[in-house]
PDB file of C-alpha atoms in Angstrom:
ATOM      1  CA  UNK A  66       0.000   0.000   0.000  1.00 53.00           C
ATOM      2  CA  UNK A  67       2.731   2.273   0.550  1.00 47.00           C
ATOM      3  CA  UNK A  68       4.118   1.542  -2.201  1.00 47.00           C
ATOM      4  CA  UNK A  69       1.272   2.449  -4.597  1.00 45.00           C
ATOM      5  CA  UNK A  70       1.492   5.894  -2.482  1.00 49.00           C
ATOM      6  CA  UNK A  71       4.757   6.635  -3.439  1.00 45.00           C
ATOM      7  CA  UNK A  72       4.416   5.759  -6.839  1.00 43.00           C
ATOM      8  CA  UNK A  73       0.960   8.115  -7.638  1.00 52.00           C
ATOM      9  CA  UNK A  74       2.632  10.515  -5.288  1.00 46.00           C
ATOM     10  CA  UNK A  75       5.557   9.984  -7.795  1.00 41.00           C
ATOM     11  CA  UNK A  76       3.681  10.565 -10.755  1.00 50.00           C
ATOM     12  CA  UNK A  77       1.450  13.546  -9.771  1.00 44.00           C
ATOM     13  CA  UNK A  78       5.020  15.512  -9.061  1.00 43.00           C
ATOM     14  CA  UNK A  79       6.141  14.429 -12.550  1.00 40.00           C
ATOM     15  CA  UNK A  80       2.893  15.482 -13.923  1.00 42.00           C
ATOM     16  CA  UNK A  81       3.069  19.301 -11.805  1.00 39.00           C
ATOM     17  CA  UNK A  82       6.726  19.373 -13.002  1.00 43.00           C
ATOM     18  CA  UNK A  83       6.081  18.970 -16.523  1.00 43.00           C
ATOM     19  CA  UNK A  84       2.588  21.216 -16.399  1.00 39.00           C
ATOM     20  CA  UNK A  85       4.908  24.052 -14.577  1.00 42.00           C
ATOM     21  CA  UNK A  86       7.720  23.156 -17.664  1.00 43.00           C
ATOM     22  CA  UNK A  87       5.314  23.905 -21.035  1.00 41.00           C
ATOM     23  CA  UNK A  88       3.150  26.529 -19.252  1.00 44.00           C
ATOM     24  CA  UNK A  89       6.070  28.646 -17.929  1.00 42.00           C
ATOM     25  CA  UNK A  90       6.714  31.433 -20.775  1.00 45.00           C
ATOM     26  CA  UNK A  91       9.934  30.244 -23.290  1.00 42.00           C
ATOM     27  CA  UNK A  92      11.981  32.958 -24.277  1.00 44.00           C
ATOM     28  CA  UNK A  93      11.065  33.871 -28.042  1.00 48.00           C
ATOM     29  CA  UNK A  94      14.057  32.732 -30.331  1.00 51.00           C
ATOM     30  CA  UNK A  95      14.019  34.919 -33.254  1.00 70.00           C
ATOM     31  CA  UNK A  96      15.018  33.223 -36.415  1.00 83.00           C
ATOM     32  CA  UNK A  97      17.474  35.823 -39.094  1.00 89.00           C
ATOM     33  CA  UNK A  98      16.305  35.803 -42.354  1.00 94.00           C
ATOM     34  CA  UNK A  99      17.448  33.992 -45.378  1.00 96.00           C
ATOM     35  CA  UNK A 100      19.365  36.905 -46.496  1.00 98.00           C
ATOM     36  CA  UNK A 101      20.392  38.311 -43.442  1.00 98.00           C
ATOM     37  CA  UNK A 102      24.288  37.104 -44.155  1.00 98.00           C
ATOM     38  CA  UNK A 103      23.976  38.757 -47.300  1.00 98.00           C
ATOM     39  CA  UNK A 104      22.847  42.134 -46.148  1.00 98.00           C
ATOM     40  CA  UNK A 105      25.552  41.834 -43.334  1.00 98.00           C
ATOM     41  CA  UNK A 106      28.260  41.568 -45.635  1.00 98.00           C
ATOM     42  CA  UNK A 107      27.152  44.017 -48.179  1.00 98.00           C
ATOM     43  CA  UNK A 108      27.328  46.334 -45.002  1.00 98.00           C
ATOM     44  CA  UNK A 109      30.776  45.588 -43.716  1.00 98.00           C
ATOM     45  CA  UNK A 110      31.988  45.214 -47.271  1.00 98.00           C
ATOM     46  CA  UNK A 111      31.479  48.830 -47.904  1.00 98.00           C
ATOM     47  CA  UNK A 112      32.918  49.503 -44.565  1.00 98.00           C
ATOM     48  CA  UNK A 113      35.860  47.571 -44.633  1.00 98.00           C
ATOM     49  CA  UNK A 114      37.225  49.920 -47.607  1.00 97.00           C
ATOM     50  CA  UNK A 115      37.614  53.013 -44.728  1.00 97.00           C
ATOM     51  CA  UNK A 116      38.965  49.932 -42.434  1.00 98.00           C
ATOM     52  CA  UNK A 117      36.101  50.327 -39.891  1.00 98.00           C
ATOM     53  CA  UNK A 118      35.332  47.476 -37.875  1.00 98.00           C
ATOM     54  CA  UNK A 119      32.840  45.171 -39.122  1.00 98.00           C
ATOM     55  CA  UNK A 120      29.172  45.534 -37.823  1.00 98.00           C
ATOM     56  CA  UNK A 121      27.224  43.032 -36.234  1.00 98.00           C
ATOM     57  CA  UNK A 122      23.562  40.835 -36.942  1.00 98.00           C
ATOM     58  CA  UNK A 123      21.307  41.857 -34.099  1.00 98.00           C
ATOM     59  CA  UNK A 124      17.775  39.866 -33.972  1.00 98.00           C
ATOM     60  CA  UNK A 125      16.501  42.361 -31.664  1.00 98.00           C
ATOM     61  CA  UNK A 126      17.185  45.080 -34.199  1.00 98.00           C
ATOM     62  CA  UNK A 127      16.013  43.075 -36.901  1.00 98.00           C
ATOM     63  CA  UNK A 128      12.454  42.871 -35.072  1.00 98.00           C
ATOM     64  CA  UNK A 129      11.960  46.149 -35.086  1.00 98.00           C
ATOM     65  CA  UNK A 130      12.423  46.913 -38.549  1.00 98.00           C
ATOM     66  CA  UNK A 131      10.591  43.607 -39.909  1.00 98.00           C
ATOM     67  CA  UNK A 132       7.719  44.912 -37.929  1.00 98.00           C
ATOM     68  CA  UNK A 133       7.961  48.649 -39.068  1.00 98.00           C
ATOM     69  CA  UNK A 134       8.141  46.914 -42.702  1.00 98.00           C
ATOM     70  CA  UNK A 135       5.374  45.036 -42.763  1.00 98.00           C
ATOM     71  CA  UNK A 136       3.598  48.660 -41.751  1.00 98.00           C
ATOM     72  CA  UNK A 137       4.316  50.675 -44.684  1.00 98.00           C
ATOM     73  CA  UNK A 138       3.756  48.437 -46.394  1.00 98.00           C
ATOM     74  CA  UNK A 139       0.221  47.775 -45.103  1.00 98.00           C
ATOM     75  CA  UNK A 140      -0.592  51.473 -44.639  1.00 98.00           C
ATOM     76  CA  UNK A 141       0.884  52.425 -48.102  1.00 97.00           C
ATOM     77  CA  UNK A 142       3.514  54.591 -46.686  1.00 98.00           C
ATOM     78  CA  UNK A 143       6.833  55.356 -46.813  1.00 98.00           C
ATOM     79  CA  UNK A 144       8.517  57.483 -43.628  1.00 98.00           C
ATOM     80  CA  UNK A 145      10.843  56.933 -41.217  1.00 98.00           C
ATOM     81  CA  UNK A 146      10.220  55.117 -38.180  1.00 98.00           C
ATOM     82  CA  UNK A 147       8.893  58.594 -35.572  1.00 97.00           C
ATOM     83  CA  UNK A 148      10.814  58.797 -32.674  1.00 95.00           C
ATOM     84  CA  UNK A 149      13.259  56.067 -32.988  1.00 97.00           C
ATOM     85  CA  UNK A 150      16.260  55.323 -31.085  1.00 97.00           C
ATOM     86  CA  UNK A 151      17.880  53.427 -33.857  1.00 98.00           C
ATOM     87  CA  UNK A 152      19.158  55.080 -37.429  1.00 98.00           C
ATOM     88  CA  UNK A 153      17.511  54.168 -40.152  1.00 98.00           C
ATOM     89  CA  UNK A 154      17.917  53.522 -43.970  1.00 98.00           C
ATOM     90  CA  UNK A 155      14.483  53.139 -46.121  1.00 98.00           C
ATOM     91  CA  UNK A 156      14.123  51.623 -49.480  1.00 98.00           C
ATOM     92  CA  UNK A 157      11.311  51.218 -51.824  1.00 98.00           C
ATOM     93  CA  UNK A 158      10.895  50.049 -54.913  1.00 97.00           C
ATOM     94  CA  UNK A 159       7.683  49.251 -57.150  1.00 97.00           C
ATOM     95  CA  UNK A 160       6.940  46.371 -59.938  1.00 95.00           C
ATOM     96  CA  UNK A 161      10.293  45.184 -59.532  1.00 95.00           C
ATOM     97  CA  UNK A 162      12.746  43.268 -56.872  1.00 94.00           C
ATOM     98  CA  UNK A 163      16.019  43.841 -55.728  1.00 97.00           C
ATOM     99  CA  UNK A 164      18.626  41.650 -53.743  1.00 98.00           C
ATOM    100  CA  UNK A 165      19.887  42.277 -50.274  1.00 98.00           C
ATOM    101  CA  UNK A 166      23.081  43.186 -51.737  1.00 98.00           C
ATOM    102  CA  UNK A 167      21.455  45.717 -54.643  1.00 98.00           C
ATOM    103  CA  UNK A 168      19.628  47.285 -51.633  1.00 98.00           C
ATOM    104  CA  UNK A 169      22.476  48.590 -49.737  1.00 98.00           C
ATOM    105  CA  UNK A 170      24.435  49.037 -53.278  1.00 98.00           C
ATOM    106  CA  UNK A 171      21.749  51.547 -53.966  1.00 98.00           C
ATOM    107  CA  UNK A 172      22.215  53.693 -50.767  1.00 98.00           C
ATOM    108  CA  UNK A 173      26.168  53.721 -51.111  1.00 98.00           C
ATOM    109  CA  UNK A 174      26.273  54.959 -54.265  1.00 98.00           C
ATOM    110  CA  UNK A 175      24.826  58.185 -52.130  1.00 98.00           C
ATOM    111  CA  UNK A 176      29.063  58.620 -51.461  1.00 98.00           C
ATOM    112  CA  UNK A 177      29.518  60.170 -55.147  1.00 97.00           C
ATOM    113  CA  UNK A 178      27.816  63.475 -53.140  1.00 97.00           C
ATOM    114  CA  UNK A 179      30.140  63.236 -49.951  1.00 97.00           C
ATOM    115  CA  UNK A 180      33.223  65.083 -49.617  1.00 96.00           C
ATOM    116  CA  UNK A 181      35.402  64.006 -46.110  1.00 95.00           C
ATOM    117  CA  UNK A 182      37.234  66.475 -46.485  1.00 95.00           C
ATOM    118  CA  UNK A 183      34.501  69.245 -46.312  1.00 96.00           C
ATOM    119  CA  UNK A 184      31.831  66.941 -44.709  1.00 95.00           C
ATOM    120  CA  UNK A 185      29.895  68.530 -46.793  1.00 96.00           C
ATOM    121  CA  UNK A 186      26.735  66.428 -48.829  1.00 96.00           C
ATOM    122  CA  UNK A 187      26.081  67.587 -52.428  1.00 96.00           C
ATOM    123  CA  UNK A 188      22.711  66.021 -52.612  1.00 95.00           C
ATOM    124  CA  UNK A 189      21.582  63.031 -50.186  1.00 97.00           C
ATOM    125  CA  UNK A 190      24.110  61.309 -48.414  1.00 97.00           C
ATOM    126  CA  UNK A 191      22.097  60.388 -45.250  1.00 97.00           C
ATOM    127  CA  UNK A 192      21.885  56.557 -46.183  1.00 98.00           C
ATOM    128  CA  UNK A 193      25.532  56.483 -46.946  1.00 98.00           C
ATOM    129  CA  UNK A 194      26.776  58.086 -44.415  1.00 98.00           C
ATOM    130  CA  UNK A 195      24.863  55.522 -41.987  1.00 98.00           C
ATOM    131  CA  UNK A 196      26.275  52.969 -42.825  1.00 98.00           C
ATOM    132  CA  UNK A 197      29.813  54.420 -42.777  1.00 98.00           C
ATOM    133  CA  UNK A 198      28.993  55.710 -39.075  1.00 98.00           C
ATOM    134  CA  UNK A 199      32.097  54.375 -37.554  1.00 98.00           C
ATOM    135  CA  UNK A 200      30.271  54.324 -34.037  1.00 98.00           C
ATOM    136  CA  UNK A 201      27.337  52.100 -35.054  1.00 98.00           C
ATOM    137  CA  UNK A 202      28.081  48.304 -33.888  1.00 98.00           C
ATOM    138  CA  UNK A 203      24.394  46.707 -34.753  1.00 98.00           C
ATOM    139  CA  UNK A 204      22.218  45.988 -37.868  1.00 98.00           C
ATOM    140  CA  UNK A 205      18.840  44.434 -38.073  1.00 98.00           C
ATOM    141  CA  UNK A 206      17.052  44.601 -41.083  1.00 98.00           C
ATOM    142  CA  UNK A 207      13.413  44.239 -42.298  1.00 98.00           C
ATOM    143  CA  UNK A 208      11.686  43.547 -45.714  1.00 98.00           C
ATOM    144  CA  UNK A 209       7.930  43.364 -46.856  1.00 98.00           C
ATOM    145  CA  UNK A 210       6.731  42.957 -50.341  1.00 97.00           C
ATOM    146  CA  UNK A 211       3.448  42.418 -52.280  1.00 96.00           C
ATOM    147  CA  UNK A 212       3.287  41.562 -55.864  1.00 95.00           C
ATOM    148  CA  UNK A 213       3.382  45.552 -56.655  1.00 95.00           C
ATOM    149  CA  UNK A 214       5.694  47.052 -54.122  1.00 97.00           C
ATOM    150  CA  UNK A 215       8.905  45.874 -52.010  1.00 98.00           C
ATOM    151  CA  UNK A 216       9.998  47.664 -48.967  1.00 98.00           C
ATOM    152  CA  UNK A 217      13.360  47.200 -47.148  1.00 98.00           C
ATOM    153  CA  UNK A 218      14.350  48.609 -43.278  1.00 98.00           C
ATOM    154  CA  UNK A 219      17.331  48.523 -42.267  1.00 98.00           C
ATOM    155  CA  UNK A 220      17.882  50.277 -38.443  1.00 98.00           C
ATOM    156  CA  UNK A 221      21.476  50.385 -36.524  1.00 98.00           C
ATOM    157  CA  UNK A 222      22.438  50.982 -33.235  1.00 98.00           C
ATOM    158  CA  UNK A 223      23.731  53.090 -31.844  1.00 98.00           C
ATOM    159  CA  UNK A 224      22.255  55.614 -34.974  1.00 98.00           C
ATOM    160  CA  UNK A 225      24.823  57.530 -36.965  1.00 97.00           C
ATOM    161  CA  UNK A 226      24.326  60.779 -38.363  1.00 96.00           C
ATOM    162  CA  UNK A 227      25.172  63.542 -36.008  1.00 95.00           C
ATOM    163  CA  UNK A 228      25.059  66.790 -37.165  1.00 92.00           C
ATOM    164  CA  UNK A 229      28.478  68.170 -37.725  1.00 92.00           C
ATOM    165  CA  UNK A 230      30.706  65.143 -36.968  1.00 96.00           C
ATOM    166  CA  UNK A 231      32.291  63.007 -39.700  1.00 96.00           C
ATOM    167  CA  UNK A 232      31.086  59.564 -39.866  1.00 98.00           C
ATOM    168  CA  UNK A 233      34.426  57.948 -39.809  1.00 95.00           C
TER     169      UNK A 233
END
């Protein structure tokens, strides 16, 4: 008789062990995206030229601008995140799609109106210039796309972009 005790006494603490187990909350592992080693490189490629250290994947980051992606693109708009913490580089593009790679392409070819010397911007440099920031460590980066319109976020931390300091 004891026996049988100790053995459902057994298996009702099993049981509470496992219930406690699935119903306490698991931390939410966020998966990078397929092209998230792409976009990384494309970044740190352009960087390494001015021999500024390489920046880093964050998921966390990369939350944050999937989500403010998937925004614009559901409220048709196109603006910068209000009141972020983060820098931010925006890219749209309709009818058509471009690679991770073509993405950030695009907004470095924003250096042809940057002079170092002056730190002086012809035209727009702001995208550029971001990803240059020798101070930023993180990248995360968002996309969202229907069959008319692709958007791309990219956010970095800490943001570059300070008025009258040289990015690098």
């Amino acid at each position: 008789m004891l026996a049988v005790k100790f053995v459902e006494t057994l298996k009702l603490g099993l049981w509470l062990i496992t219930l406690a187990a699935t119903a306490w909350p698991q931390p939410v592992r966020r998966v990078p995206p397929p092209w998230a080693d792409e976009i990384l490189k494309a970044h740190n490629s352009i960087r390494s030229r001015f021999n500024l250290p390489p920046l880093a994947w964050s998921d966390k980051v990369a939350a944050v601008a999937q989500q403010w992606a998937q925004t614009l693109l559901e409220r048709n708009e196109f603006i910068h995140r209000p009141k972020s913490t983060l820098g931010q580089n925006l890219f749209e593009i309709d009818g058509a799609h471009l690679s991770p790679t073509q993405v950030v392409n695009q907004w470095a070819s924003e250096s042809r109106s940057y002079d170092y010397a002056s730190n002086r911007c012809s035209g727009v440099c702001g995208h550029y210039t971001q990803i240059v920031w020798r101070g930023t460590t993180e990248l995360g980066c968002g996309a969202a796309s229907s069959p008319k319109r692709e958007i791309w976020v990219c956010d970095y931390s800490p943001p570059g972009n300070v008025i009258g300091r040289r990015p690098f």
